[in-house]
Amino acid sequence: MSTDTWDMPGTILVGKSATFERLTLSLGNRHGLVTGATGTGKTVTLQKLAEGFSNAGVPVIAADVKGDLAGIAMAGDGRAALTQRAAAIGIPYEPDRFPTVFWDVFGQQGHPIRATIAEMGPLLVARLLELNAVQEGVLNVAFKVADEQGLLLLDLKDLRSMLQYISEHAAELTKSYGNVAPATIGTIQRQLLVLEAQGATSFLGEPALDIMDFIATDRDGRGIVNILAADKLVRSPRLYATFLLWFLSELFQQLPEVGDPEKPKLVFFFDEAHLLFDNAPKSLMDAIEQVVRLIRSKGVGVYFVTQNPLDVPDTVLGQLSNRVQHALRAFTPRDQRAVKAAADTFRQNPAFDTASVITQLAVGEALVSMLQKDGTPEIVQRSLIAPPASRVGPITPAERQAIIDNGPITGKYDTAIDRDSAFEMLKARAEGRAASVAPGSGQPSSPQANVPQAGAPQAASQGGGLLGEVGGALGRLWNSGASSRGRLSTGQMVMRSALQSMARSVGTQVAREIIRGVLGGIQK
């Protein structure tokens, strides 16, 4: 009796050739590649893989460039083409929907994603602005002076104000930090304008994203599918680079080393990856190469979905082990090179000529080669790809909004917070009101500035104005009260997010410990 079943534990069904083709979950962090010409079914393959990871309890992040990945949030409609393909493969077709959270850097088609300038740090900001060594040195001076004077750098206007400040005080700062040339500062300011013109104002600010909100499961243990609206984002390559560099860096820094787990902790899909590589600055290319090489040990799988293998740099392509190749057309010399390149990357099957088959595949067919349990690639097989259980195609704006309004993080990031920071403090100084600002806090001095409200835990005496701000905010959070079910209200979620962002931005250990301890008590 055959033991070849479509629902074998520890695997994700991909399709069927003579036997069922599966991706082994324990090798899901070895990365992957899905390629094929437009209209051959590669996005549907991505959706099928995302469903499989979600069912296995693995959270997914997918950049949705065309808007059609959003259908994973809705049950499939049972259209004839899908049910017929399921019957041809010999599997049941059961419509299903998957737990989905929509995100959008611009805050239009999902929950906003934000990071602070302080979180990103001078090195990352310098790479994003493509600064040379001299310009990067001046940017480091701006961050250093901001730290020394207790000026929080949260958004673009904070950084711009800080650059203006060191320009006005260049003569005295040069004595301590070396030459701070106004011309160099002007160049950095112009680079900031480029970033701002692409929409970075929406991304840089508070409340800053807690990266762990992307690594979650629902009440049934299925991995959350995080859909990033990228149709507008990919038209702003500098901003796209900003987001990806920060996000990948945060993942790499925050996740522990896990080696080769039984299943990935997180899987990241880049749909239409050629748009990313075509417009990416060298700093992003270097970061992607580094992350793809190293992040596997963190339990994260990265999957690129694009038109042909030539779209992906060789340094990245060599790291992508699980592969699905849909049809390519060999109409031009470049197309012919792409077909040959795709064929050469597979472990050859003596039963057919790989290069010839690539040009003959029908819609929904693909060449599949996954890693075997011993880590070696399988012999490539011509397979019929299994149909997704969720809707294939976009959803309506009303459907999207209903999911956003009823999601697990609704209210946490949706309202922007503009605290007093470097911009406001420097403006106050310029207007002769510096004496009314508490040092380091960015808040006006008052008798209650450093006193927690009634019932709130007492902050430690260390940290000065920072802890005054933390104490006051904690008091407001503490007194706002939890709901009858013990869950945080929308106001509490916003405040908690702001406090976490505050701790990350300032970076002082004492503030982190106080916030971590108190928030842990509230959640319990």
XYZ file of C-alpha atoms in Angstrom:
524
model
C 0.000 0.000 0.000
C 1.402 3.397 -0.971
C 2.325 5.787 1.833
C 2.411 8.769 -0.522
C -0.382 11.008 0.822
C -1.012 14.682 0.131
C -1.316 15.640 3.821
C 1.919 14.162 5.172
C 2.810 15.760 8.568
C 5.755 18.164 8.624
C 5.345 19.142 4.966
C 3.508 21.633 2.759
C 1.852 20.278 -0.381
C 3.114 22.133 -3.455
C 1.767 20.029 -6.304
C 1.894 16.637 -7.971
C 3.996 15.001 -10.661
C 4.141 11.211 -10.553
C 4.111 11.681 -6.768
C 3.132 14.532 -4.470
C 5.680 17.348 -4.350
C 6.155 18.845 -0.907
C 8.203 21.450 0.913
C 9.688 20.060 4.137
C 8.930 22.449 7.002
C 12.238 21.817 8.754
C 13.966 23.091 5.595
C 11.643 26.032 5.062
C 14.269 28.451 6.396
C 16.639 27.503 3.558
C 14.911 30.166 1.426
C 13.290 29.792 -1.969
C 12.547 31.140 -5.417
C 9.358 31.167 -7.496
C 9.813 32.373 -11.072
C 7.786 32.550 -14.266
C 6.476 34.875 -16.944
C 3.497 37.119 -16.262
C 0.256 35.166 -16.090
C 1.795 31.708 -15.601
C 0.614 31.298 -11.993
C 3.575 32.214 -9.798
C 1.541 34.477 -7.489
C -0.944 31.639 -6.978
C 1.996 29.400 -6.023
C 3.094 32.036 -3.505
C -0.428 32.064 -2.049
C -0.470 28.272 -1.770
C 2.879 28.272 0.044
C 1.725 31.060 2.385
C -1.391 29.055 3.242
C 0.727 25.999 3.994
C 3.035 27.900 6.330
C 0.062 29.517 8.084
C -1.623 26.143 8.627
C 1.637 24.885 10.138
C 1.668 27.755 12.659
C 4.333 29.797 10.851
C 3.696 33.567 10.552
C 4.086 34.984 7.050
C 4.982 38.428 5.696
C 4.189 39.080 2.035
C 4.791 42.240 0.034
C 1.654 42.603 -2.116
C 2.643 44.606 -5.183
C -0.419 43.967 -7.368
C -3.075 43.748 -4.655
C -4.097 40.186 -5.457
C -2.522 38.522 -2.399
C -5.162 40.114 -0.192
C -7.556 37.348 -1.259
C -5.893 35.035 1.275
C -8.076 36.711 3.925
C -11.276 35.446 2.266
C -12.542 31.919 1.570
C -12.124 30.601 -1.971
C -15.088 30.796 -4.324
C -14.748 27.280 -5.724
C -14.356 28.395 -9.327
C -14.250 25.560 -11.853
C -10.561 25.916 -12.732
C -9.543 25.370 -9.089
C -11.861 22.446 -8.363
C -10.833 20.748 -11.607
C -7.157 21.153 -10.755
C -7.736 19.718 -7.264
C -9.526 16.718 -8.815
C -6.683 16.197 -11.303
C -4.170 16.144 -8.453
C -6.379 13.895 -6.313
C -6.934 16.188 -3.337
C -10.122 17.648 -1.831
C -10.971 21.286 -2.518
C -12.106 22.891 0.739
C -12.509 26.706 0.707
C -10.822 28.383 3.666
C -9.760 31.818 4.862
C -6.589 32.640 6.763
C -5.877 35.029 9.661
C -4.634 38.209 8.017
C -3.322 41.594 9.138
C -2.962 44.351 6.561
C -0.090 46.845 6.808
C 0.758 49.938 4.811
C 3.701 52.319 5.274
C 1.373 55.111 4.098
C -1.470 54.006 6.412
C -4.016 53.885 3.581
C -4.618 50.168 2.965
C -3.607 48.807 6.344
C -2.196 49.619 9.763
C 0.642 52.174 9.591
C 4.253 51.067 9.981
C 6.579 53.538 11.660
C 10.118 53.669 13.001
C 11.937 56.510 14.733
C 15.130 58.167 13.514
C 16.763 57.260 16.842
C 15.892 53.575 16.385
C 17.431 53.502 12.948
C 20.663 55.144 14.106
C 23.226 57.162 12.148
C 24.779 54.232 10.270
C 21.509 53.004 8.786
C 20.292 56.521 8.012
C 23.600 57.297 6.286
C 23.275 54.181 4.112
C 19.704 55.083 3.203
C 20.709 58.611 2.223
C 23.706 57.215 0.303
C 26.087 59.563 2.115
C 29.838 59.512 1.606
C 32.294 59.150 4.489
C 32.503 62.890 5.196
C 28.722 63.331 5.152
C 28.254 60.269 7.356
C 30.714 61.778 9.842
C 28.667 64.978 10.079
C 25.483 62.940 10.541
C 27.173 61.126 13.435
C 27.957 64.517 14.982
C 24.254 65.422 14.787
C 23.271 62.219 16.602
C 26.029 62.690 19.181
C 25.055 66.279 19.996
C 21.381 65.252 20.199
C 22.278 62.546 22.734
C 24.390 64.903 24.827
C 21.678 67.550 24.953
C 18.752 65.210 25.534
C 17.131 65.977 22.181
C 15.048 63.078 20.922
C 15.302 62.343 17.191
C 11.976 60.794 16.291
C 10.974 62.039 12.845
C 12.324 63.910 9.839
C 11.637 67.362 11.219
C 13.676 66.469 14.319
C 16.659 65.448 12.209
C 16.324 68.478 9.967
C 16.199 70.787 12.999
C 19.221 69.069 14.492
C 21.206 69.524 11.290
C 20.233 73.192 11.247
C 21.361 73.525 14.868
C 24.836 72.092 14.248
C 25.136 74.264 11.143
C 24.489 77.363 13.264
C 27.003 76.179 15.895
C 29.546 74.737 13.459
C 32.403 76.925 14.685
C 32.224 75.712 18.289
C 31.397 72.081 17.387
C 34.381 71.895 15.026
C 36.697 72.258 18.028
C 35.345 69.029 19.541
C 34.242 66.948 16.582
C 36.300 68.101 13.616
C 35.171 70.058 10.596
C 31.401 70.514 10.318
C 31.021 72.246 6.967
C 27.706 73.993 6.160
C 27.988 72.735 2.574
C 28.046 69.146 3.826
C 25.018 69.766 5.996
C 23.238 71.252 2.980
C 23.908 68.081 0.991
C 22.422 65.917 3.751
C 19.383 68.186 3.938
C 18.807 67.784 0.194
C 19.009 63.996 0.517
C 16.392 64.181 3.262
C 14.136 66.082 0.865
C 14.393 63.211 -1.633
C 13.365 60.757 1.060
C 10.556 63.018 2.217
C 9.247 63.471 -1.335
C 8.764 59.702 -1.538
C 6.577 59.658 1.582
C 9.062 59.011 4.380
C 7.153 61.392 6.663
C 4.526 58.661 7.039
C 7.134 56.037 7.954
C 9.393 57.968 10.342
C 7.679 58.762 13.623
C 5.707 57.263 16.476
C 4.295 54.961 17.676
C 7.127 52.830 16.356
C 6.433 49.269 15.267
C 7.127 46.399 17.629
C 8.589 43.848 15.225
C 7.185 40.985 17.307
C 3.649 41.946 16.237
C 4.547 40.327 12.904
C 5.425 37.034 14.588
C 2.089 35.856 15.948
C -0.498 33.106 15.644
C -4.282 33.164 16.005
C -6.357 31.362 18.634
C -6.290 28.185 16.524
C -2.495 28.206 16.322
C -2.327 29.237 12.667
C 0.322 31.708 11.643
C -0.828 35.257 10.966
C -0.401 36.282 7.321
C 0.886 39.869 7.295
C 0.129 41.532 3.952
C 2.168 44.662 3.225
C 0.475 46.896 0.653
C 3.353 47.608 -1.722
C 1.670 48.823 -4.909
C 2.455 52.440 -4.036
C 5.581 51.669 -2.035
C 7.527 50.152 -4.937
C 7.132 53.427 -6.831
C 9.158 55.096 -4.071
C 12.404 53.088 -4.221
C 14.262 55.120 -1.592
C 11.399 54.705 0.892
C 11.060 51.002 0.043
C 14.770 50.643 0.751
C 14.325 52.551 4.016
C 11.610 50.208 5.205
C 13.323 46.994 4.146
C 16.725 47.887 5.564
C 15.193 48.787 8.894
C 12.839 45.791 8.978
C 15.460 43.206 8.067
C 17.923 44.737 10.519
C 15.345 44.611 13.307
C 14.541 40.973 12.549
C 18.200 40.031 12.570
C 18.945 41.880 15.804
C 15.900 40.812 17.811
C 15.481 37.145 16.908
C 17.669 34.604 18.749
C 19.823 31.999 17.042
C 17.832 28.783 16.603
C 19.845 26.812 14.049
C 17.535 24.510 12.055
C 14.170 24.367 13.873
C 11.340 21.926 13.127
C 9.639 24.737 11.252
C 10.542 28.362 10.504
C 9.729 31.099 12.992
C 8.806 33.437 10.141
C 8.689 33.377 6.337
C 9.086 36.499 4.185
C 7.806 36.589 0.576
C 8.992 39.299 -1.849
C 6.471 39.274 -4.728
C 7.586 40.938 -7.988
C 11.128 40.983 -6.596
C 12.539 42.339 -9.850
C 10.994 45.720 -8.940
C 12.989 45.656 -5.725
C 16.301 44.742 -7.342
C 15.862 47.071 -10.310
C 15.537 50.162 -8.130
C 17.490 49.202 -5.032
C 20.522 51.261 -3.995
C 23.741 49.376 -3.367
C 23.244 49.657 0.396
C 20.008 47.672 0.138
C 21.588 45.079 -2.139
C 24.409 44.564 0.343
C 21.933 44.273 3.214
C 19.745 41.740 1.405
C 22.743 39.611 0.519
C 23.956 39.690 4.112
C 20.541 38.936 5.580
C 19.837 36.059 3.186
C 23.170 34.513 4.110
C 22.804 34.870 7.862
C 19.149 35.051 8.829
C 18.529 31.346 8.198
C 20.086 30.644 11.597
C 17.378 32.859 13.134
C 14.693 30.543 11.745
C 13.570 32.985 9.031
C 12.946 31.905 5.439
C 13.109 34.438 2.589
C 11.329 33.639 -0.687
C 11.672 35.740 -3.845
C 8.915 35.704 -6.477
C 9.914 37.209 -9.808
C 9.786 36.757 -13.577
C 13.065 34.954 -14.223
C 16.205 33.970 -12.312
C 18.276 36.691 -14.000
C 16.280 39.244 -11.961
C 18.019 38.056 -8.789
C 21.715 38.829 -8.168
C 23.947 35.756 -8.264
C 25.079 36.308 -4.668
C 21.450 35.993 -3.548
C 20.362 33.370 -6.094
C 22.866 30.835 -4.771
C 21.196 30.915 -1.345
C 17.687 30.025 -2.590
C 17.214 26.282 -2.203
C 13.480 25.510 -2.605
C 12.500 26.299 -6.192
C 9.379 26.472 -8.349
C 9.808 27.440 -12.006
C 6.726 28.376 -14.059
C 6.803 28.873 -17.822
C 9.229 31.234 -19.536
C 8.984 32.359 -23.139
C 12.140 32.346 -25.292
C 11.285 35.068 -27.806
C 14.462 37.160 -27.475
C 18.145 36.416 -26.835
C 17.726 37.617 -23.246
C 14.708 35.302 -22.824
C 16.796 32.405 -24.146
C 19.556 33.181 -21.636
C 16.966 33.288 -18.865
C 15.602 29.878 -19.869
C 19.087 28.384 -19.921
C 19.955 30.008 -16.566
C 16.767 28.634 -15.009
C 17.388 25.144 -16.396
C 20.999 25.063 -15.230
C 20.059 25.779 -11.605
C 18.086 22.527 -11.250
C 19.260 19.035 -10.494
C 18.554 17.554 -13.920
C 15.911 14.903 -14.589
C 17.092 12.346 -17.195
C 13.485 11.861 -18.323
C 13.232 15.249 -20.070
C 15.176 18.289 -21.277
C 14.645 20.956 -18.631
C 15.212 23.950 -20.895
C 12.665 22.684 -23.430
C 10.030 21.921 -20.796
C 10.292 25.421 -19.268
C 8.962 26.900 -22.512
C 6.149 24.319 -22.782
C 4.573 24.566 -19.305
C 0.878 25.414 -19.158
C -0.693 27.844 -16.690
C -0.669 26.177 -13.269
C 2.177 23.844 -14.212
C 5.733 24.270 -12.943
C 9.079 22.588 -12.528
C 9.525 21.851 -8.821
C 12.673 21.012 -6.890
C 12.589 21.142 -3.094
C 15.291 20.219 -0.625
C 15.292 16.621 0.552
C 15.612 15.784 4.225
C 19.368 15.382 3.871
C 19.608 18.943 2.534
C 20.262 18.054 -1.117
C 17.949 19.259 -3.911
C 15.476 16.832 -5.415
C 15.609 15.914 -9.084
C 13.428 18.462 -10.849
C 9.888 17.287 -11.627
C 7.177 18.625 -13.921
C 4.253 19.211 -11.585
C 0.696 20.501 -11.468
C 0.536 23.108 -8.668
C -2.118 22.567 -5.993
C -4.863 25.252 -5.876
C -5.142 27.648 -2.898
C -8.076 27.274 -0.535
C -8.523 31.048 -0.189
C -9.777 33.508 -2.779
C -7.544 33.974 -5.801
C -7.491 37.692 -6.567
C -8.117 40.999 -4.789
C -10.727 41.877 -2.203
C -13.043 44.872 -2.091
C -12.157 48.010 -0.095
C -15.090 47.265 2.246
C -13.812 43.744 2.924
C -10.317 45.068 3.595
C -11.583 47.744 5.979
C -13.681 45.229 7.925
C -10.595 43.075 8.492
C -8.530 46.113 9.537
C -11.225 47.299 11.979
C -11.571 43.898 13.654
C -7.928 42.788 13.708
C -5.786 41.872 16.723
C -3.809 45.150 16.723
C -6.567 47.599 15.812
C -5.881 50.931 17.511
C -2.292 50.229 18.472
C -0.592 52.076 15.606
C -3.447 53.825 13.828
C -3.083 57.182 15.613
C 0.180 59.065 15.092
C 1.877 60.533 18.169
C 3.946 63.704 17.887
C 5.751 64.148 21.202
C 7.882 67.144 22.036
C 11.298 66.214 20.724
C 14.282 67.885 19.049
C 12.179 70.053 16.718
C 9.981 71.448 19.485
C 12.823 71.892 21.967
C 15.089 73.692 19.532
C 12.201 75.895 18.458
C 11.549 76.736 22.110
C 15.189 77.659 22.590
C 15.120 79.877 19.541
C 12.107 81.684 20.994
C 13.848 82.183 24.317
C 11.754 79.634 26.219
C 14.427 77.059 26.908
C 14.044 77.550 30.655
C 10.486 76.218 30.516
C 11.565 72.846 29.117
C 12.647 70.063 31.487
C 16.149 68.810 30.470
C 16.042 65.596 28.428
C 12.279 65.065 28.610
C 10.961 67.238 25.821
C 8.095 68.231 28.167
C 7.318 71.576 29.857
C 8.429 71.815 33.469
C 5.681 71.638 36.037
C 5.386 70.505 39.652
C 3.782 67.278 38.422
C 6.324 66.594 35.645
C 8.236 63.953 37.582
C 5.430 62.646 39.791
C 3.425 59.557 38.735
C -0.315 59.874 39.119
C -2.138 58.243 41.992
C -2.042 54.474 41.995
C 0.834 54.230 39.527
C 4.095 52.450 40.347
C 6.811 54.830 41.491
C 9.620 55.367 38.987
C 13.188 55.063 40.110
C 15.076 58.271 40.826
C 17.595 57.626 38.048
C 17.220 59.065 34.573
C 16.038 62.579 35.413
C 13.518 64.086 33.022
C 13.219 60.881 30.987
C 11.838 58.968 33.939
C 9.564 61.888 34.733
C 8.036 61.464 31.313
C 7.876 57.692 31.702
C 6.341 58.023 35.159
C 3.648 60.436 34.034
C 2.771 58.311 31.011
C 2.667 55.147 33.101
C 0.339 56.883 35.527
C -2.093 57.738 32.770
C -1.904 54.190 31.448
C -2.346 52.658 34.911
C -5.408 54.759 35.749
C -7.128 54.240 32.407
C -8.238 50.753 33.528
C -8.412 47.453 31.684
C -11.547 46.022 30.147
C -13.629 43.409 31.929
C -11.869 40.670 29.963
C -8.444 41.888 31.079
C -7.420 43.033 27.599
C -5.821 46.401 26.948
C -8.182 49.054 25.621
C -7.373 50.965 22.442
C -6.045 53.866 24.517
C -3.842 51.537 26.543
C -2.482 49.897 23.363
C -1.551 53.290 21.942
C 0.095 54.354 25.210
C 1.950 51.061 25.564
C 3.238 51.350 22.014
C 4.404 54.909 22.696
C 6.202 53.832 25.861
C 7.932 50.969 24.097
C 8.935 53.336 21.315
C 10.215 55.793 23.925
C 12.412 53.156 25.500
C 13.842 52.074 22.165
C 14.455 55.643 21.048
C 16.216 56.766 24.216
C 17.959 53.456 24.713
C 18.636 53.808 28.450
C 18.665 50.521 30.314
C 16.902 51.869 33.399
C 13.943 53.108 31.304
C 13.710 49.784 29.472
C 13.637 47.839 32.761
C 10.929 50.038 34.310
C 8.690 49.920 31.241
C 9.195 46.171 30.745
C 8.369 45.369 34.357
C 5.282 47.547 34.655
C 3.813 46.579 31.283
C 4.327 42.932 32.115
C 2.328 43.406 35.312
C -0.508 45.145 33.497
C -0.775 42.413 30.891
C -0.899 39.726 33.565
